[in-house]
Tab-separated table of C-alpha atoms in Angstrom:
chain	number	residue	atom	x	y	z
Y	1	UNK	CA	14.935	-12.905	-4.460
Y	2	UNK	CA	13.779	-11.593	-1.161
Y	3	UNK	CA	16.687	-10.239	0.819
Y	4	UNK	CA	14.922	-8.830	3.835
Y	5	UNK	CA	11.938	-6.651	4.553
Y	6	UNK	CA	11.821	-3.451	6.499
Y	7	UNK	CA	8.512	-2.610	8.122
Y	8	UNK	CA	7.275	0.753	9.279
Y	9	UNK	CA	3.969	0.549	11.088
Y	10	UNK	CA	1.519	3.249	11.884
Y	11	UNK	CA	-0.991	2.812	14.651
Y	12	UNK	CA	-3.796	4.728	13.072
Y	13	UNK	CA	-6.173	5.108	15.955
Y	14	UNK	CA	-6.623	3.167	19.133
Y	15	UNK	CA	-10.315	4.052	18.976
Y	16	UNK	CA	-10.804	2.509	15.522
Y	17	UNK	CA	-13.110	-0.459	15.753
Y	18	UNK	CA	-14.574	-2.624	13.079
Y	19	UNK	CA	-18.254	-1.912	13.491
Y	20	UNK	CA	-19.418	-4.041	10.599
Y	21	UNK	CA	-17.111	-6.809	9.357
Y	22	UNK	CA	-19.068	-7.030	6.101
Y	23	UNK	CA	-17.883	-3.548	5.151
Y	24	UNK	CA	-14.148	-4.149	5.682
Y	25	UNK	CA	-12.058	-3.122	2.646
Y	26	UNK	CA	-8.348	-3.771	2.248
Y	27	UNK	CA	-6.032	-2.289	-0.360
Y	28	UNK	CA	-2.857	-3.997	-1.517
Y	29	UNK	CA	-0.776	-1.719	-3.792
Y	30	UNK	CA	2.635	-2.898	-5.025
Y	31	UNK	CA	5.013	-0.258	-6.402
Y	32	UNK	CA	8.240	-0.865	-8.303
Y	33	UNK	CA	10.822	1.636	-7.080
Y	34	UNK	CA	14.081	2.234	-8.930
Y	35	UNK	CA	17.043	2.272	-6.549
Y	36	UNK	CA	17.772	5.921	-7.322
Y	37	UNK	CA	14.177	6.936	-6.448
Y	38	UNK	CA	14.197	5.100	-3.105
Y	39	UNK	CA	15.228	8.092	-0.909
Y	40	UNK	CA	12.483	10.332	-2.310
Y	41	UNK	CA	9.900	7.567	-2.027
Y	42	UNK	CA	10.822	6.982	1.634
Y	43	UNK	CA	10.102	10.650	2.331
Y	44	UNK	CA	6.700	10.238	0.683
Y	45	UNK	CA	5.982	7.109	2.728
Y	46	UNK	CA	6.524	9.089	5.923
Y	47	UNK	CA	4.142	11.770	4.641
Y	48	UNK	CA	1.490	9.154	3.772
Y	49	UNK	CA	1.787	7.670	7.269
Y	50	UNK	CA	1.555	11.056	8.959
Y	51	UNK	CA	-1.634	11.984	7.118
Y	52	UNK	CA	-3.240	8.591	7.574
Y	53	UNK	CA	-2.838	8.715	11.358
Y	54	UNK	CA	-5.724	11.210	11.479
Y	55	UNK	CA	-8.172	8.977	9.601
Y	56	UNK	CA	-10.421	7.470	12.263
Y	57	UNK	CA	-11.704	4.681	9.997
Y	58	UNK	CA	-8.303	3.500	8.794
Y	59	UNK	CA	-7.645	0.296	10.731
Y	60	UNK	CA	-3.977	-0.097	9.836
Y	61	UNK	CA	-1.506	1.398	7.405
Y	62	UNK	CA	2.174	0.626	6.904
Y	63	UNK	CA	4.810	0.070	4.233
Y	64	UNK	CA	7.113	-2.877	3.646
Y	65	UNK	CA	10.081	-3.046	1.285
Y	66	UNK	CA	11.525	-5.947	-0.666
Y	67	UNK	CA	14.974	-5.478	-2.159
Y	68	UNK	CA	15.333	-7.058	-5.606
Y	69	UNK	CA	18.663	-7.404	-7.366
Y	70	UNK	CA	17.919	-9.808	-10.189
Y	71	UNK	CA	20.287	-12.364	-8.646
Y	72	UNK	CA	18.782	-15.834	-8.235
Y	73	UNK	CA	20.973	-16.850	-5.304
Y	74	UNK	CA	20.498	-15.665	-1.746
Y	75	UNK	CA	23.908	-14.848	-0.357
Y	76	UNK	CA	22.533	-14.006	3.082
Y	77	UNK	CA	23.403	-10.322	2.958
Y	78	UNK	CA	21.266	-8.253	5.272
Y	79	UNK	CA	18.994	-5.494	4.007
Y	80	UNK	CA	20.930	-2.334	3.326
Y	81	UNK	CA	19.068	0.547	1.618
Y	82	UNK	CA	22.348	1.817	0.170
Y	83	UNK	CA	23.082	-1.560	-1.465
Y	84	UNK	CA	23.504	-1.095	-5.206
Y	85	UNK	CA	20.450	-2.897	-6.530
Y	86	UNK	CA	18.252	-2.470	-9.553
Y	87	UNK	CA	14.945	-1.931	-7.753
Y	88	UNK	CA	12.716	-2.407	-4.725
Y	89	UNK	CA	9.114	-3.512	-4.381
Y	90	UNK	CA	7.191	-1.260	-2.011
Y	91	UNK	CA	3.981	-2.605	-0.530
Y	92	UNK	CA	1.439	-0.649	1.477
Y	93	UNK	CA	-0.701	-2.803	3.744
Y	94	UNK	CA	-3.884	-0.923	4.536
Y	95	UNK	CA	-7.408	-1.628	5.784
Y	96	UNK	CA	-10.501	0.510	6.221
Y	97	UNK	CA	-13.865	0.070	7.887
Y	98	UNK	CA	-15.758	0.699	4.621
Y	99	UNK	CA	-15.622	1.942	1.051
Y	100	UNK	CA	-16.500	5.404	2.355
Y	101	UNK	CA	-13.372	5.309	4.531
Y	102	UNK	CA	-11.284	4.404	1.455
Y	103	UNK	CA	-12.731	7.398	-0.409
Y	104	UNK	CA	-11.867	9.674	2.524
Y	105	UNK	CA	-8.325	8.280	2.506
Y	106	UNK	CA	-7.916	8.824	-1.233
Y	107	UNK	CA	-9.071	12.435	-0.887
Y	108	UNK	CA	-6.692	12.940	2.035
Y	109	UNK	CA	-3.598	11.614	0.230
Y	110	UNK	CA	-4.454	12.355	-3.410
Y	111	UNK	CA	-1.548	14.720	-3.998
Y	112	UNK	CA	0.898	12.259	-2.416
Y	113	UNK	CA	-0.507	9.454	-4.543
Y	114	UNK	CA	0.069	11.521	-7.684
Y	115	UNK	CA	3.634	12.185	-6.570
Y	116	UNK	CA	4.476	8.570	-5.748
Y	117	UNK	CA	3.011	7.459	-9.081
Y	118	UNK	CA	5.350	9.900	-10.836
Y	119	UNK	CA	8.365	8.282	-9.111
Y	120	UNK	CA	7.370	4.602	-9.261
Y	121	UNK	CA	5.495	2.064	-11.343
Y	122	UNK	CA	2.292	0.710	-9.845
Y	123	UNK	CA	2.824	-3.000	-10.506
Y	124	UNK	CA	-0.454	-4.167	-9.030
Y	125	UNK	CA	-3.367	-2.882	-6.959
Y	126	UNK	CA	-5.654	-5.380	-5.262
Y	127	UNK	CA	-8.865	-4.286	-3.558
Y	128	UNK	CA	-10.566	-6.833	-1.281
Y	129	UNK	CA	-14.082	-6.658	0.156
Y	130	UNK	CA	-17.719	-7.509	-0.406
Y	131	UNK	CA	-19.464	-6.736	-3.670
Y	132	UNK	CA	-21.540	-3.965	-2.091
Y	133	UNK	CA	-18.459	-2.140	-0.793
Y	134	UNK	CA	-16.320	-2.726	-3.888
Y	135	UNK	CA	-19.076	-1.403	-6.176
Y	136	UNK	CA	-18.530	1.999	-4.570
Y	137	UNK	CA	-14.804	2.012	-5.396
Y	138	UNK	CA	-14.691	1.208	-9.113
Y	139	UNK	CA	-14.933	4.836	-10.212
Y	140	UNK	CA	-11.998	5.882	-8.021
Y	141	UNK	CA	-9.759	2.828	-8.505
Y	142	UNK	CA	-10.444	1.556	-12.032
Y	143	UNK	CA	-8.190	4.288	-13.516
Y	144	UNK	CA	-5.305	2.778	-11.510
Y	145	UNK	CA	-5.937	-0.660	-13.014
Y	146	UNK	CA	-7.216	-2.154	-9.763
Y	147	UNK	CA	-8.131	-5.831	-9.502
Y	148	UNK	CA	-11.204	-6.375	-7.318
Y	149	UNK	CA	-11.409	-9.477	-5.109
Y	150	UNK	CA	-14.911	-10.249	-3.883
Y	151	UNK	CA	-15.307	-11.834	-0.433
Y	152	UNK	CA	-18.504	-13.530	-1.510
Y	153	UNK	CA	-16.998	-14.680	-4.820
Y	154	UNK	CA	-19.315	-12.668	-7.052
Y	155	UNK	CA	-19.420	-9.162	-8.445
Y	156	UNK	CA	-23.070	-8.187	-8.318
């Protein structure tokens, strides 16, 4: 059950504007983080955020955490990262002006992505956008098992 979420936001660039709404691409990765890996993953999250701040076409980028303990009842305890729990779900909410901006981001954080994948399990990766933008991302994101969601309802 959801205990509480902790949100760290990064204001990427105050000059970022969405020049063409049809090119907007959002990524929705969900990582399963074992409780003992949580401190190392938090360090990586800070590094991801620091690097992403310099990407002019990243519209927003931040992480949220969901503490999971396998208990079906919600006892009202507040979020405590030191709480002995079996795992967390880490979500990165991110949006880019285009597929090209996503490719720039992936090149910028590639080593960090490799590191976080060695410490976590990528439960799900959703990629949302138009068919023309998503077509440009299959090569980079198919190896991660990405699911592509088409704004116009078709993949052509």
